PDB file of C-alpha atoms (C1' of nucleotides) in Angstrom:
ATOM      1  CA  UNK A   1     -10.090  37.360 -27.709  1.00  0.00           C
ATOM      2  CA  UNK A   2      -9.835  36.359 -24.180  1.00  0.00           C
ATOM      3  CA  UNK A   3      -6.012  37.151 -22.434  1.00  0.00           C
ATOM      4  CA  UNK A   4      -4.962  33.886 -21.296  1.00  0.00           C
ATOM      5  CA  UNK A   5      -3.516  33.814 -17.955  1.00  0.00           C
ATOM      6  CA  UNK A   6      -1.964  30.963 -15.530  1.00  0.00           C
ATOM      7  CA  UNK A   7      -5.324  29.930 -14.288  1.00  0.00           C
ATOM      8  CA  UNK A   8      -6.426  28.784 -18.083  1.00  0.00           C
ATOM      9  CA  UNK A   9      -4.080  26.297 -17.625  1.00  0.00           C
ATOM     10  CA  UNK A  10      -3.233  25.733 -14.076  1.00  0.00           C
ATOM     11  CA  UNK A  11      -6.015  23.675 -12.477  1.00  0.00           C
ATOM     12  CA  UNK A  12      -6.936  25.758  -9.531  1.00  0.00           C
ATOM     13  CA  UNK A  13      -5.576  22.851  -6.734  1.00  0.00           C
ATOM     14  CA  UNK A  14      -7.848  20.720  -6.494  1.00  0.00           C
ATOM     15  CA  UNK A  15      -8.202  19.332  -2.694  1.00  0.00           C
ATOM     16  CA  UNK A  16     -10.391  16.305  -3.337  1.00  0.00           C
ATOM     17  CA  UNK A  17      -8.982  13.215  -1.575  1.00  0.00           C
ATOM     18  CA  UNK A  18      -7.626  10.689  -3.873  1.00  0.00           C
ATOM     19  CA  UNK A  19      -9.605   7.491  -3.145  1.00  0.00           C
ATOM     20  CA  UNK A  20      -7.785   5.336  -5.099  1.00  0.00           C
ATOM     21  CA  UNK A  21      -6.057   2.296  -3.262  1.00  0.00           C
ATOM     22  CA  UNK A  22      -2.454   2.873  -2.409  1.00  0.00           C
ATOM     23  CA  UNK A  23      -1.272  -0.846  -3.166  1.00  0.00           C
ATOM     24  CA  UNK A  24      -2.430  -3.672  -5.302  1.00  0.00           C
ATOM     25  CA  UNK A  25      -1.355  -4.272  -9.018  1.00  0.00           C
ATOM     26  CA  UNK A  26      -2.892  -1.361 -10.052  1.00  0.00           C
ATOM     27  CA  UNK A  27      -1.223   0.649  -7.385  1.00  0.00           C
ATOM     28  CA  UNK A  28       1.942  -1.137  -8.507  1.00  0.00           C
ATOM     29  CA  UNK A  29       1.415  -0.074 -12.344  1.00  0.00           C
ATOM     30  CA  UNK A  30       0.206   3.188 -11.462  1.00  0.00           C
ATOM     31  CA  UNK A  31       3.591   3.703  -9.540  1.00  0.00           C
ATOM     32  CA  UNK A  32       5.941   2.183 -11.553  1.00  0.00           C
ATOM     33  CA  UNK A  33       4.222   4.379 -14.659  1.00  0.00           C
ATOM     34  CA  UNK A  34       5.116   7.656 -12.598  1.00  0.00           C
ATOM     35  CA  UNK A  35       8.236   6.597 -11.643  1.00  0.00           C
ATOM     36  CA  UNK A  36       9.505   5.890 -15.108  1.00  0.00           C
ATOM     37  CA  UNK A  37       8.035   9.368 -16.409  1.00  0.00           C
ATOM     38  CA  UNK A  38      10.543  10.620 -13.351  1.00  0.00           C
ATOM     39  CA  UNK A  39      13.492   8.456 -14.109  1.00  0.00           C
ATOM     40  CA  UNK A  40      15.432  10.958 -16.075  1.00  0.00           C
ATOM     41  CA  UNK A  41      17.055  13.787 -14.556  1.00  0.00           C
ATOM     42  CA  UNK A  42      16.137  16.148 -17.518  1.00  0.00           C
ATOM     43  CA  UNK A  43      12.468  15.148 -16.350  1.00  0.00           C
ATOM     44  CA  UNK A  44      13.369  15.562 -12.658  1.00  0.00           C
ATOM     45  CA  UNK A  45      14.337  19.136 -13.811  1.00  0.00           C
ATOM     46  CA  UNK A  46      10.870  20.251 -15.691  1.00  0.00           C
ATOM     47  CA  UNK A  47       9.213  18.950 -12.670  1.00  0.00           C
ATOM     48  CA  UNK A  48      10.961  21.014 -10.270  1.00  0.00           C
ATOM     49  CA  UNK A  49      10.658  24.073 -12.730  1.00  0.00           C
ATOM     50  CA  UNK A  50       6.902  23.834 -13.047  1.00  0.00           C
ATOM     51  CA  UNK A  51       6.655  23.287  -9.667  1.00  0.00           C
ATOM     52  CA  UNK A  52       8.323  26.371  -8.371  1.00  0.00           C
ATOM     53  CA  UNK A  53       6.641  28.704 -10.090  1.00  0.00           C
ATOM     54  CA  UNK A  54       3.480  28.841  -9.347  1.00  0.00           C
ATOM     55  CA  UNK A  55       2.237  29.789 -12.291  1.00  0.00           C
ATOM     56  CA  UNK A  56       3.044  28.042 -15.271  1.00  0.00           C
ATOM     57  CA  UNK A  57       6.191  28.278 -17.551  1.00  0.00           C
ATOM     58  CA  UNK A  58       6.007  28.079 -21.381  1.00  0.00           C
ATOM     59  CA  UNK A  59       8.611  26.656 -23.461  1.00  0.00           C
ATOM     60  CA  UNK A  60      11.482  28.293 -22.037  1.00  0.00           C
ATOM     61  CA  UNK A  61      12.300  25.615 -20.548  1.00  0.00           C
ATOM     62  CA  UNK A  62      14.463  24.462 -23.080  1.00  0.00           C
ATOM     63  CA  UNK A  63      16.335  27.363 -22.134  1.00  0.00           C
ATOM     64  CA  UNK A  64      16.914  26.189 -18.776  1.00  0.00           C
ATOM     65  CA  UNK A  65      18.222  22.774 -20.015  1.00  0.00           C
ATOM     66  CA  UNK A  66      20.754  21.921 -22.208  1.00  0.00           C
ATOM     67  CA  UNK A  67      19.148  19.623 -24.684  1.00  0.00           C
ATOM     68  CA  UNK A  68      17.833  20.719 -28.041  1.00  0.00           C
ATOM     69  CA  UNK A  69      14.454  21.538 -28.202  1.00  0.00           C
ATOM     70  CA  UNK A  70      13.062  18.537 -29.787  1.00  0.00           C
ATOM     71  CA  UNK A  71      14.737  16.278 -27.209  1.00  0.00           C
ATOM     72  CA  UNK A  72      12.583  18.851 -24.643  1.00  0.00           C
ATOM     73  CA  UNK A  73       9.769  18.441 -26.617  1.00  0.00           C
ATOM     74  CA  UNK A  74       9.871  14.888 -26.356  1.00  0.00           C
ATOM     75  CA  UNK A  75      10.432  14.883 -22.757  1.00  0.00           C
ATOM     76  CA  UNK A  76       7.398  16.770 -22.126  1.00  0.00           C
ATOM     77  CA  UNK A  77       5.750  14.813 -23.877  1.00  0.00           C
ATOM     78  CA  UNK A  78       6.585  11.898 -21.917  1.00  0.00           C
ATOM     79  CA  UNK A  79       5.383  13.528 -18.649  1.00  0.00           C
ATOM     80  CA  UNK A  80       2.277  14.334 -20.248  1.00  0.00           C
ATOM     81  CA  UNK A  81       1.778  11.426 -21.437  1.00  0.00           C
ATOM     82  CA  UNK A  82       1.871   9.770 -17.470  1.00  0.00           C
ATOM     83  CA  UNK A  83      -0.187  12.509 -16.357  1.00  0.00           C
ATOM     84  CA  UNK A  84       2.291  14.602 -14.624  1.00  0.00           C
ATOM     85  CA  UNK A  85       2.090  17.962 -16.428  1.00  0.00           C
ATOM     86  CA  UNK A  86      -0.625  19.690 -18.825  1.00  0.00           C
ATOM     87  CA  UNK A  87      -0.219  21.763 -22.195  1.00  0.00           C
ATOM     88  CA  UNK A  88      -2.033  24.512 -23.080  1.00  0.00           C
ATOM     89  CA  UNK A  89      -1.835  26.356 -26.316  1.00  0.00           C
ATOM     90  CA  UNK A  90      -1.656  30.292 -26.078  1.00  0.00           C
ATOM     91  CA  UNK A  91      -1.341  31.579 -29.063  1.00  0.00           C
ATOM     92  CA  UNK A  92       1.992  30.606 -30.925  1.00  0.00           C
ATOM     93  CA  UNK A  93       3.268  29.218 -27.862  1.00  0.00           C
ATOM     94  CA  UNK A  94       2.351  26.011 -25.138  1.00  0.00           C
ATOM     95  CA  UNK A  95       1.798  27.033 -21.472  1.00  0.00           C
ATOM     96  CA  UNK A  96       2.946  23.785 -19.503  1.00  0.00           C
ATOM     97  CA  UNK A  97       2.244  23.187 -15.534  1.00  0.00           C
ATOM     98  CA  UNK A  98       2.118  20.398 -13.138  1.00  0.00           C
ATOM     99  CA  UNK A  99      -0.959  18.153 -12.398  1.00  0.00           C
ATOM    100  CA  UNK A 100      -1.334  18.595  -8.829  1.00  0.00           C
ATOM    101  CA  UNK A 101      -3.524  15.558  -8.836  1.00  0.00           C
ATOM    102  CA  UNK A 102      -0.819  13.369 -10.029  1.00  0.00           C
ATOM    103  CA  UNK A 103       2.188  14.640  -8.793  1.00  0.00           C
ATOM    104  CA  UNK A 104       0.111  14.210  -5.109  1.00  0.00           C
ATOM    105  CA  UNK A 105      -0.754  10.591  -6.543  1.00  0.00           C
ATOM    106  CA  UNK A 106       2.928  10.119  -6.957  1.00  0.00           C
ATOM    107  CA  UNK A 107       3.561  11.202  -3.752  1.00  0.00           C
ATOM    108  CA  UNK A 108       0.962   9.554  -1.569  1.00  0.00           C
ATOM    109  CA  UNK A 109       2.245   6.054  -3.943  1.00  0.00           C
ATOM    110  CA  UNK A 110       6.049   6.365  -2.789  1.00  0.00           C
ATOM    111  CA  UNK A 111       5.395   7.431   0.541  1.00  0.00           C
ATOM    112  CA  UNK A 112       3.153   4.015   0.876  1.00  0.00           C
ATOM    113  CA  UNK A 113       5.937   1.736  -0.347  1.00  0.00           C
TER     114      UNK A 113
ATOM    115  CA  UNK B   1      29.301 -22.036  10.808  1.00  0.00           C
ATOM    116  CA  UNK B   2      27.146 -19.414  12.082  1.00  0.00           C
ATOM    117  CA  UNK B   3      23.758 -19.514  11.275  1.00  0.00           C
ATOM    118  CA  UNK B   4      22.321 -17.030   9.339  1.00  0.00           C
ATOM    119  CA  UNK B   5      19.217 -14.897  10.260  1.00  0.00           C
ATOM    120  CA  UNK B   6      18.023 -11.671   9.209  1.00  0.00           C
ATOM    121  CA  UNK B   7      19.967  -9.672  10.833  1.00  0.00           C
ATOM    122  CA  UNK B   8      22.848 -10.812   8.966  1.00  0.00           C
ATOM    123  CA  UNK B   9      21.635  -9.367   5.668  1.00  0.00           C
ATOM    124  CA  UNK B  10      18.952  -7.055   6.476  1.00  0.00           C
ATOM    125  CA  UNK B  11      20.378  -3.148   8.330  1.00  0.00           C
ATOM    126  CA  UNK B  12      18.996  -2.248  11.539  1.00  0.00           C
ATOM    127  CA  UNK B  13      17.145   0.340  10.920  1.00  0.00           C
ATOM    128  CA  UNK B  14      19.925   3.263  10.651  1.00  0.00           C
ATOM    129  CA  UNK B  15      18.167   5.948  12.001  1.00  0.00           C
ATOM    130  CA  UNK B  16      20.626   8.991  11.303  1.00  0.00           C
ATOM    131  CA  UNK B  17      19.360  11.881   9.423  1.00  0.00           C
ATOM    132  CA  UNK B  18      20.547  11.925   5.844  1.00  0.00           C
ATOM    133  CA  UNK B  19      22.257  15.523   5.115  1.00  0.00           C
ATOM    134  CA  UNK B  20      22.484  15.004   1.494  1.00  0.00           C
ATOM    135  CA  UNK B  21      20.539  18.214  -0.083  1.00  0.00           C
ATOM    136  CA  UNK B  22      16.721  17.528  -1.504  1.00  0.00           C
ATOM    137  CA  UNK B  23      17.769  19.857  -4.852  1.00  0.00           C
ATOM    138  CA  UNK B  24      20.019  20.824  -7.257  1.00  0.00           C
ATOM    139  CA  UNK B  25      21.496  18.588 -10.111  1.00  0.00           C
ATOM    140  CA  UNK B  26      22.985  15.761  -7.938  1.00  0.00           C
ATOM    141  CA  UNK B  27      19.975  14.970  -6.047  1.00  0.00           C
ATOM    142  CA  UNK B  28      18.712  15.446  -9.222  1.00  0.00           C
ATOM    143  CA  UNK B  29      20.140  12.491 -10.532  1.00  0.00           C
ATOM    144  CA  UNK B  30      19.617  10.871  -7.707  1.00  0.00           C
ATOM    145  CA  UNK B  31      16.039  11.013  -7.702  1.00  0.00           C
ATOM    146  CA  UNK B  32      15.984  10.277 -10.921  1.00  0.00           C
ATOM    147  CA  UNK B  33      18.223   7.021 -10.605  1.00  0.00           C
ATOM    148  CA  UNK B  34      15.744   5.784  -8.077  1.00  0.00           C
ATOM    149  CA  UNK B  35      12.787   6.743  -9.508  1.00  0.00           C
ATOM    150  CA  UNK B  36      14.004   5.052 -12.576  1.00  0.00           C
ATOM    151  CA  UNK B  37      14.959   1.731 -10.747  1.00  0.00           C
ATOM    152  CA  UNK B  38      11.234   1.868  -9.302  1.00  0.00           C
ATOM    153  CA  UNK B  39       9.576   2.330 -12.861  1.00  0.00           C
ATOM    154  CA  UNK B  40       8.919  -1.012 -13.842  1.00  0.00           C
ATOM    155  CA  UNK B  41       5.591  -2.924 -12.556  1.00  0.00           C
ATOM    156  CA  UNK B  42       7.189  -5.984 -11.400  1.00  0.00           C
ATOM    157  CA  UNK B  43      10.206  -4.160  -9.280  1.00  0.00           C
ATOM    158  CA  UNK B  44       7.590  -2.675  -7.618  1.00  0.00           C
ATOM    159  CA  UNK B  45       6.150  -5.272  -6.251  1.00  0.00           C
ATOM    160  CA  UNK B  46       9.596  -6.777  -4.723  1.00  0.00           C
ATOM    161  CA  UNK B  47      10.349  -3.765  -2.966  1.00  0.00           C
ATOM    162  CA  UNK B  48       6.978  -3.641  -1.791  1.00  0.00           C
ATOM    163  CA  UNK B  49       7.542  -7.450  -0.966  1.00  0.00           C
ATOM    164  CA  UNK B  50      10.516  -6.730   0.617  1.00  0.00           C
ATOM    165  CA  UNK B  51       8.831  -3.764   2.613  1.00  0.00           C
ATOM    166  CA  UNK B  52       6.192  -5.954   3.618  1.00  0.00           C
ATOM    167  CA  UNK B  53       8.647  -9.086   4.966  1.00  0.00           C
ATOM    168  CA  UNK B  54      10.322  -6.956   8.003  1.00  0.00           C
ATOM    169  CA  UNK B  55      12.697  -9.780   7.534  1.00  0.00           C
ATOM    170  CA  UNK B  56      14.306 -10.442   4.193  1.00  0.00           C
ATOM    171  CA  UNK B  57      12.754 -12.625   2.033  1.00  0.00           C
ATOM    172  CA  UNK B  58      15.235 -15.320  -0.475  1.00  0.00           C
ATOM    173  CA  UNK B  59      14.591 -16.057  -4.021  1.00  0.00           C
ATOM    174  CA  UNK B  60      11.112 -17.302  -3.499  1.00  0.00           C
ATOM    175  CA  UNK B  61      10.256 -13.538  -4.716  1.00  0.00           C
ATOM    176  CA  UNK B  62      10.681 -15.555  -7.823  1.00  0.00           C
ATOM    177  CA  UNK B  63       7.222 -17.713  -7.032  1.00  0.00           C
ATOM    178  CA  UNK B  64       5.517 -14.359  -6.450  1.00  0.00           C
ATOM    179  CA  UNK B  65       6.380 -12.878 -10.129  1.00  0.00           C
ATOM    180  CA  UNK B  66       4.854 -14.091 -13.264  1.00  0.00           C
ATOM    181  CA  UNK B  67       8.260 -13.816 -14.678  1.00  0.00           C
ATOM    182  CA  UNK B  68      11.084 -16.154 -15.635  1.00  0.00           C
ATOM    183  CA  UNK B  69      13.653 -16.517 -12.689  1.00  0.00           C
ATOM    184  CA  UNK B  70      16.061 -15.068 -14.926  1.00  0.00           C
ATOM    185  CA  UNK B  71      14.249 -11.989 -15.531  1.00  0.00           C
ATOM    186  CA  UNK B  72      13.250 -11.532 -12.043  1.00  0.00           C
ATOM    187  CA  UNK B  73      17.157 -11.765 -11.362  1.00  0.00           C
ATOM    188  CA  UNK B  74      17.290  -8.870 -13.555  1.00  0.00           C
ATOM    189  CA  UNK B  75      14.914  -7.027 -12.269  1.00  0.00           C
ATOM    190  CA  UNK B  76      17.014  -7.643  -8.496  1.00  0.00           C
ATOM    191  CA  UNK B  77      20.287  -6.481 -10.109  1.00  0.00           C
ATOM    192  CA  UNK B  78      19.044  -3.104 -11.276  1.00  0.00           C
ATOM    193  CA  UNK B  79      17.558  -2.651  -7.571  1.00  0.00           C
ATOM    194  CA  UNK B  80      20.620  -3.374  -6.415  1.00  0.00           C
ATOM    195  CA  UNK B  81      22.478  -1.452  -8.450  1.00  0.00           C
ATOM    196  CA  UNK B  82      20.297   1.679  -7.363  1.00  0.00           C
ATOM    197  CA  UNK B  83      21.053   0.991  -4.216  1.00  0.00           C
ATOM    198  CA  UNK B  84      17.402  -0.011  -3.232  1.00  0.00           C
ATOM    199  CA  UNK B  85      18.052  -3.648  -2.102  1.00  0.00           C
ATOM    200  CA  UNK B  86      21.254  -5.475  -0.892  1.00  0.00           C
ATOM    201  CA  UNK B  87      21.249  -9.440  -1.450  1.00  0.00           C
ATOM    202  CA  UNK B  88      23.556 -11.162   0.885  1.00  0.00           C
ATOM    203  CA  UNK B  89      24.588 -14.861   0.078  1.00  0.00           C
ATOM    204  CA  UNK B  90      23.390 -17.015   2.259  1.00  0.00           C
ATOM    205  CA  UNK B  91      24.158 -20.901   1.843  1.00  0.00           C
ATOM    206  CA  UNK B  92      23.110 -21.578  -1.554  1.00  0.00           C
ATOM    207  CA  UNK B  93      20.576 -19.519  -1.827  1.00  0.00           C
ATOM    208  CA  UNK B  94      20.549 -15.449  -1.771  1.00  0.00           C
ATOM    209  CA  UNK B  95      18.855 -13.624   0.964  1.00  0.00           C
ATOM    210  CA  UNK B  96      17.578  -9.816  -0.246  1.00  0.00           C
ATOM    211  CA  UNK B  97      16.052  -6.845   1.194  1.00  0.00           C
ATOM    212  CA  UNK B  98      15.713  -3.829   1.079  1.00  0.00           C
ATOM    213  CA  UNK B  99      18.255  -0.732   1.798  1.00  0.00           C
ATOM    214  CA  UNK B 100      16.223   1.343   4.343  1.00  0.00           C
ATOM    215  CA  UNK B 101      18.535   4.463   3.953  1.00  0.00           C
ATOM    216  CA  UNK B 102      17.593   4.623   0.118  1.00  0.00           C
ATOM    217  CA  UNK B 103      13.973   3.858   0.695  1.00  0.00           C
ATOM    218  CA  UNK B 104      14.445   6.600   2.574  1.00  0.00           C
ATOM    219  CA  UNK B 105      15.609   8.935   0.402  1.00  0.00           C
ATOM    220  CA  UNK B 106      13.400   8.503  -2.264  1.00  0.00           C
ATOM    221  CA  UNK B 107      10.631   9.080  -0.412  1.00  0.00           C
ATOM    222  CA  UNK B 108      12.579  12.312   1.399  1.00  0.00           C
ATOM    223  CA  UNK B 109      13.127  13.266  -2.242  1.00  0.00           C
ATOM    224  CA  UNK B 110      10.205  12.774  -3.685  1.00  0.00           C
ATOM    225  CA  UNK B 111       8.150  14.328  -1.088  1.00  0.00           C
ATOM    226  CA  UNK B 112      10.290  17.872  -1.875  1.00  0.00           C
ATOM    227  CA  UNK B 113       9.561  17.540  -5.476  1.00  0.00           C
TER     228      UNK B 113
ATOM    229  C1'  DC C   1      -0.123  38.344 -47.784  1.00  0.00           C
ATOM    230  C1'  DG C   2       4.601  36.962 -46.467  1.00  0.00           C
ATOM    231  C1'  DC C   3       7.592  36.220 -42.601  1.00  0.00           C
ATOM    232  C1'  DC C   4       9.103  35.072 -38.113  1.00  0.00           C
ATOM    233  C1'  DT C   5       8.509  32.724 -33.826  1.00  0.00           C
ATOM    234  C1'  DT C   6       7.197  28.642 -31.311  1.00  0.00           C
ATOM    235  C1'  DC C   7       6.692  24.104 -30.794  1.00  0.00           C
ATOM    236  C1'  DA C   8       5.431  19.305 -32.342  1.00  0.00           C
ATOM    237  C1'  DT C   9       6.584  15.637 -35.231  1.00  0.00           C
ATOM    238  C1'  DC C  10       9.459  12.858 -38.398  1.00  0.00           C
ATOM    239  C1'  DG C  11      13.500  10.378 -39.625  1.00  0.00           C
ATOM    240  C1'  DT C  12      17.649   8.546 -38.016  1.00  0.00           C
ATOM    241  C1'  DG C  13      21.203   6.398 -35.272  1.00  0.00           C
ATOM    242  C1'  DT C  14      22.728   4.718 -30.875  1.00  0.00           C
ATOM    243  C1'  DT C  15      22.118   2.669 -26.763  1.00  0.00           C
ATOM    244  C1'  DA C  16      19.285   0.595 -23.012  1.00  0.00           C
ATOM    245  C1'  DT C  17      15.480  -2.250 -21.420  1.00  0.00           C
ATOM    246  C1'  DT C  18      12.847  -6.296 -21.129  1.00  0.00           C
ATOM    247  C1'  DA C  19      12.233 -11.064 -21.546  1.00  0.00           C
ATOM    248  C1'  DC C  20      13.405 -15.760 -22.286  1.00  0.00           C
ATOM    249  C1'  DG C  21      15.959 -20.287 -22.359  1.00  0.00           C
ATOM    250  C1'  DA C  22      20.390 -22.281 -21.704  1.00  0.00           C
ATOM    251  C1'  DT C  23      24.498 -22.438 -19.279  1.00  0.00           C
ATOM    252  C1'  DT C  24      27.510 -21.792 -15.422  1.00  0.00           C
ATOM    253  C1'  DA C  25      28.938 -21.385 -10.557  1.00  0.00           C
ATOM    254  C1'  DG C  26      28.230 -22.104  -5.999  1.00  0.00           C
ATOM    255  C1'  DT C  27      26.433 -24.875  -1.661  1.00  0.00           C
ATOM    256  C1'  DC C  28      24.452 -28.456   0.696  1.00  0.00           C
ATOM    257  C1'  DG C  29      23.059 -33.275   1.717  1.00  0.00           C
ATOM    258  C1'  DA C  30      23.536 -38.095   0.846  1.00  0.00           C
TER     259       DA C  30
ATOM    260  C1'  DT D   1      32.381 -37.169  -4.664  1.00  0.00           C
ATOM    261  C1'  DC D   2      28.062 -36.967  -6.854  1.00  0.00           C
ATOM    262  C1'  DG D   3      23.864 -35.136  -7.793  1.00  0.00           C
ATOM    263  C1'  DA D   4      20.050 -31.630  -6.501  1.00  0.00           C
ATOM    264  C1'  DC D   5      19.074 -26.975  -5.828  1.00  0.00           C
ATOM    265  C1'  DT D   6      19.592 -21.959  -6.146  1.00  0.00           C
ATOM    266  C1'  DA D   7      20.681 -18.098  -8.418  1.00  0.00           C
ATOM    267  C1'  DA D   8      23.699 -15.386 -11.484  1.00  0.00           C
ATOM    268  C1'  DT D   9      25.268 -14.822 -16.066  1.00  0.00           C
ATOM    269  C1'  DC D  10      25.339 -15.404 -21.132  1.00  0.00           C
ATOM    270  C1'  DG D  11      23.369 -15.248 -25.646  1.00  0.00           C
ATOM    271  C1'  DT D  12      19.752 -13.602 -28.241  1.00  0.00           C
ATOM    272  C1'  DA D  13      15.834 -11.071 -29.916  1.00  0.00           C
ATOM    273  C1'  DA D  14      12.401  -7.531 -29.804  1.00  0.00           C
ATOM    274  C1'  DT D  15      11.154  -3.312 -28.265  1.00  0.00           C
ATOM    275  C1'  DA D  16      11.720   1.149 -26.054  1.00  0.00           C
ATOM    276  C1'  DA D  17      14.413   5.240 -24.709  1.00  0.00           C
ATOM    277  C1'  DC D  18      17.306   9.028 -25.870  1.00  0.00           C
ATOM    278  C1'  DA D  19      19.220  12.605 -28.586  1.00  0.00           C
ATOM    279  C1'  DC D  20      19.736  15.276 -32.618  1.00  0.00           C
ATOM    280  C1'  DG D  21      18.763  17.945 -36.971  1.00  0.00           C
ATOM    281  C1'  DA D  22      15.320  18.747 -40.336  1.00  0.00           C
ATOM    282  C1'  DT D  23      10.729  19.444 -41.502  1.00  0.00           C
ATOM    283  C1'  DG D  24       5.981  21.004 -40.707  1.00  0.00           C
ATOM    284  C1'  DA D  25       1.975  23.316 -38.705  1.00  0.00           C
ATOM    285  C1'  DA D  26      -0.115  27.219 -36.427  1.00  0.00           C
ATOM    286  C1'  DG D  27      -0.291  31.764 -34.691  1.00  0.00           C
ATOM    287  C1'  DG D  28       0.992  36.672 -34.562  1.00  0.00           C
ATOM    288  C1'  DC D  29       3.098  40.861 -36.739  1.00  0.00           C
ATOM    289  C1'  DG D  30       4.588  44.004 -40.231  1.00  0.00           C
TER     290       DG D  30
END
DNA sequence: CGCCTTCATCGTGTTATTACGATTAGTCGA
DNA sequence: TCGACTAATCGTAATAACACGATGAAGGCG
């Protein structure tokens, strides 16, 4: 069996420019889907915790917060869901981390408002 | 009476640094308040109106929504109530646009995400 | 094989969001 | 003062978000 390590689940940042449009309706759902995945400070949180380190964090970051670990579960889920963060499986336990891609989408989006 | 213009609603560009901290729990929330406030399609695309008119544009935002001018007053109250937009009565109709300062800091904290 | 750990999912209750039409509250012009 | 116009608010209904405990699935260890 293969070790896992960060870089099975971390996409190795990616530097392609994003040639999507920055405006239009789909700019505007695009945006507003990010946004909402943002607009809870529990989410703000995981965000910033995946971020910082570097490589990825499993799920102790229900130890961080202080929600029950369903209610974490489900808020992951919710940033997965708009793209913002990845799940791996290793082993018993789920190696999360940021989407680069998406969390520079989000960026490039809010900046062009 | 005075007339009204633009200026009377809309800030002049406040240029002061904001000194407010990019992390920790109450930016947080913050960020998260905003981001929230931005996570719906069709208030994007008044504060991007808004962005776009340098001046402030009335209720017509209503013509540009596919929405029912009650629900686009909705949509204005929970901008306003983030802080994004200020509406400023002006003769009988209501003159908005948006808050620079909290444009601002979204941006300021979304780019430190 | 059993057991423990880890995490997702389910079921539930509460509250918030979204949308609409109808109504109300101003302001202006005639 | 009387309508016309603008925009907020109310009432209502459907859906989504949020949080929790309980249950379930999947993997590793003794």
């Amino acid at each position: 069996m293969k070790a896992k390590t960060a870089d099975d689940c971390c996409p190795p940042a990616n530097d392609e420019p994003d040639l999507r449009p920055a405006e239009g309706r789909e700019a505007d759902e695009e945006l507003a889907t990010l946004a909402k995945a943002l607009g809870h400070p529990a989410r703000v949180q995981i965000v910033r915790l995946l971020v910082r380190k570097t490589a990825c964090v499993c799920g102790d970051i229900v130890d961080e917060l202080p929600l029950a670990q369903s209610t974490v579960s489900q808020h992951l889920k919710v940033l997965k869901e708009a793209g913002l963060i990845r799940g791996e499986v290793d082993g018993p336990r789920v190696c999360y981390c940021i989407e680069p891609r998406a969390l520079r989408r989000l960026k490039v989006l809010v900046a062009g408002v």
